[in-house]
PDB file of C-alpha atoms in Angstrom:
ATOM      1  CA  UNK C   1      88.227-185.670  21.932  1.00 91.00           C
ATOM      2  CA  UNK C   2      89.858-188.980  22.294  1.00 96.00           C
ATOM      3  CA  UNK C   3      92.854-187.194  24.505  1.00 95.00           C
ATOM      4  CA  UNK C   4      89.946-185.517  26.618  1.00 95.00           C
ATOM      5  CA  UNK C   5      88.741-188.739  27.585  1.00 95.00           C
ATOM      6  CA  UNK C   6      91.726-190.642  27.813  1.00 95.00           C
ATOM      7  CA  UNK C   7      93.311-187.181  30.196  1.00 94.00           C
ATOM      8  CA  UNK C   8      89.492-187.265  32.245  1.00 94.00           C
ATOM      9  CA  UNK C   9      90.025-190.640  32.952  1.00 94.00           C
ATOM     10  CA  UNK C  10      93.671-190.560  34.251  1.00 93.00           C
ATOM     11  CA  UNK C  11      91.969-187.656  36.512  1.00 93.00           C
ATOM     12  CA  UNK C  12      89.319-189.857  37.632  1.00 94.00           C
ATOM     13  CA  UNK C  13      91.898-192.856  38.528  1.00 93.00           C
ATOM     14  CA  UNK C  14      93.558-190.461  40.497  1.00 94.00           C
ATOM     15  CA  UNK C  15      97.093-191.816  38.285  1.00 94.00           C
ATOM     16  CA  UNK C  16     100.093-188.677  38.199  1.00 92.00           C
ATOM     17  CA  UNK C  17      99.746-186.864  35.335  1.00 89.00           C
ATOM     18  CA  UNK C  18     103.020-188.293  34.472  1.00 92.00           C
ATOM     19  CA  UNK C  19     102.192-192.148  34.670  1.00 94.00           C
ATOM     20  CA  UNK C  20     102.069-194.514  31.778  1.00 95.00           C
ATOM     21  CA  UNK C  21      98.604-195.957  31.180  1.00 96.00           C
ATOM     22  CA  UNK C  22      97.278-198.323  29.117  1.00 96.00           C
ATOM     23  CA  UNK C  23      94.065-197.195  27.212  1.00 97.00           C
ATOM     24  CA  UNK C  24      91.232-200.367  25.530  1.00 97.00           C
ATOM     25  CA  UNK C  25      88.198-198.497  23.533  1.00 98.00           C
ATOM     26  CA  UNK C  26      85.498-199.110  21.565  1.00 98.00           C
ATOM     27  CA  UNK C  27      84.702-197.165  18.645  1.00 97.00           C
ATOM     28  CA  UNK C  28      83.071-197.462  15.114  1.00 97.00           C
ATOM     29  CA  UNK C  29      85.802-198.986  12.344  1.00 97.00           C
ATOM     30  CA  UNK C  30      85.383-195.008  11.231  1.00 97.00           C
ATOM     31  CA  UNK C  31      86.889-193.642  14.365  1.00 97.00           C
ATOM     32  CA  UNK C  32      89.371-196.759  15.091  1.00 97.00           C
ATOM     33  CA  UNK C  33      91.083-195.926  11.493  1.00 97.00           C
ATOM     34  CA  UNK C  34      90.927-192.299  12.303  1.00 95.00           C
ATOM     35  CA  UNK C  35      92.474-192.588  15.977  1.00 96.00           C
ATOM     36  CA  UNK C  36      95.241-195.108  13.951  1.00 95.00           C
ATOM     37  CA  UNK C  37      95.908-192.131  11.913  1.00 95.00           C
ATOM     38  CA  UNK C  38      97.321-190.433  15.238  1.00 95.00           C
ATOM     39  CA  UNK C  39      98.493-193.397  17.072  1.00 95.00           C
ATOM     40  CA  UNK C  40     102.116-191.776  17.560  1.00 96.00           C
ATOM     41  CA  UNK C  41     100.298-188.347  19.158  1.00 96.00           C
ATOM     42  CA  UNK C  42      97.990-189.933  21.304  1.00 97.00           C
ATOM     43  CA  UNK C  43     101.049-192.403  22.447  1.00 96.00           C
ATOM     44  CA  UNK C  44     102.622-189.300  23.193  1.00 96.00           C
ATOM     45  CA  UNK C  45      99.897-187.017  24.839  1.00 96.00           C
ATOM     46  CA  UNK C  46      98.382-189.958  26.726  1.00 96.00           C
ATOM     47  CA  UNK C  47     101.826-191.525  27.907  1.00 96.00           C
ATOM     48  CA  UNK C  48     100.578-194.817  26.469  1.00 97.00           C
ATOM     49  CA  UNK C  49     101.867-197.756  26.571  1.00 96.00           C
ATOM     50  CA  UNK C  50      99.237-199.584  24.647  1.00 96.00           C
ATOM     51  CA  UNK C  51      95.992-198.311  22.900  1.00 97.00           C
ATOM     52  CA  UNK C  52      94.103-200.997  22.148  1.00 97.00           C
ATOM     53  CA  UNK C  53      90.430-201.508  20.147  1.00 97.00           C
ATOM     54  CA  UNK C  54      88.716-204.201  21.319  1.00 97.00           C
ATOM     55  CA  UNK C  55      85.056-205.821  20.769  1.00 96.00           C
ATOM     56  CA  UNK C  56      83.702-204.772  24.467  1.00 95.00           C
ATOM     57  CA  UNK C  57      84.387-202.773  27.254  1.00 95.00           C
ATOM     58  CA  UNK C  58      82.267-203.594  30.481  1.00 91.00           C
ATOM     59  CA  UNK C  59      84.034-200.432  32.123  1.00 90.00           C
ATOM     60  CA  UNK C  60      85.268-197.682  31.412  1.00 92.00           C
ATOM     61  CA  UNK C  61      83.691-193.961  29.962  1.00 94.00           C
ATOM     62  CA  UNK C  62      81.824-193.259  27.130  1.00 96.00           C
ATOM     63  CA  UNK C  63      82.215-190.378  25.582  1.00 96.00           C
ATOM     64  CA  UNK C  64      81.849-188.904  21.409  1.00 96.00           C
ATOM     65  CA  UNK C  65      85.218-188.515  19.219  1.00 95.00           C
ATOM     66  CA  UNK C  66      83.910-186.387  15.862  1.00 94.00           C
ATOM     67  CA  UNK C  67      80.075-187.053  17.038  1.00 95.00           C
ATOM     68  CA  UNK C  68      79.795-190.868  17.751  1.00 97.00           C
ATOM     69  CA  UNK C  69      79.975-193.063  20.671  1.00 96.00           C
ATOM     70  CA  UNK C  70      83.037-194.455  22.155  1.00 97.00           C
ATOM     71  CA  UNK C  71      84.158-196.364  25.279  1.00 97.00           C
ATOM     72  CA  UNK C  72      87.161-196.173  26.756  1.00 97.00           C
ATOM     73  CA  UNK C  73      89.018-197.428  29.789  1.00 96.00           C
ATOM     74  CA  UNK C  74      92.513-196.319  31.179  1.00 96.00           C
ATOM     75  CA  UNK C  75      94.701-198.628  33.283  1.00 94.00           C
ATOM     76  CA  UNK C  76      98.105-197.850  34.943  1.00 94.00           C
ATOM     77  CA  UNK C  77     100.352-199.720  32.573  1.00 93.00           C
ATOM     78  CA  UNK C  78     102.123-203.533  33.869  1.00 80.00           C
ATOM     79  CA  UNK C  79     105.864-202.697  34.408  1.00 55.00           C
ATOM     80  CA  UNK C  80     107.259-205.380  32.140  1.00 48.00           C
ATOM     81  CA  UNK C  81     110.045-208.261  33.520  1.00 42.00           C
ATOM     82  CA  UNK C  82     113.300-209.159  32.225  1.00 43.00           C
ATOM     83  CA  UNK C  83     114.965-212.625  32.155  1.00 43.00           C
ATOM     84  CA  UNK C  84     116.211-211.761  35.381  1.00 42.00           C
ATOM     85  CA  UNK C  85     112.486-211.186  37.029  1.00 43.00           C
ATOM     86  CA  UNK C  86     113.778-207.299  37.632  1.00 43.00           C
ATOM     87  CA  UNK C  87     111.448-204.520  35.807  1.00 39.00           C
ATOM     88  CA  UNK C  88     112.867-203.145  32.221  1.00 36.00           C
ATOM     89  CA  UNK C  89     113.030-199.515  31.508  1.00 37.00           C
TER      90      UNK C  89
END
């Protein structure tokens, strides 16, 4: 479920299908230990760079994950610098 909305919201972003995003949510500590559980698959189905819990989203979907209410909000991830101001693979 957490996938779904991650994947709808890419969609709705209009980001490639192949971009790295960066996903923030809000969830119940029940569903944040469960998504850690999975954080390597959803890194990997999601292309994420980050996934990130935090305290509030003001964007954003919400959505259920295993019947209960959770907010989330996809990004297009920050290309990080090196020393020499050039982007890092």
């Amino acid at each position: 479920d957490f996938n779904r909305l991650g994947q709808d919201q890419r969609k709705a972003l209009d980001l490639a299908f192949d971009a790295r995003i960066e996903v923030r949510y809000v969830a119940s500590d029940r569903i944040a230990e469960a998504l850690e559980g999975h954080r390597a698959e959803l890194h990997e189905w999601l292309l994420a760079d980050a996934i990130t819990r935090v305290e509030q989203l003001d964007g954003g979907v919400e959505g259920k994950v295993s019947g209960e209410r959770v907010r989330i909000e996809v990004s297009a991830a920050h290309q990080r610098q090196g020393e020499n101001g050039k982007s890092s693979a």
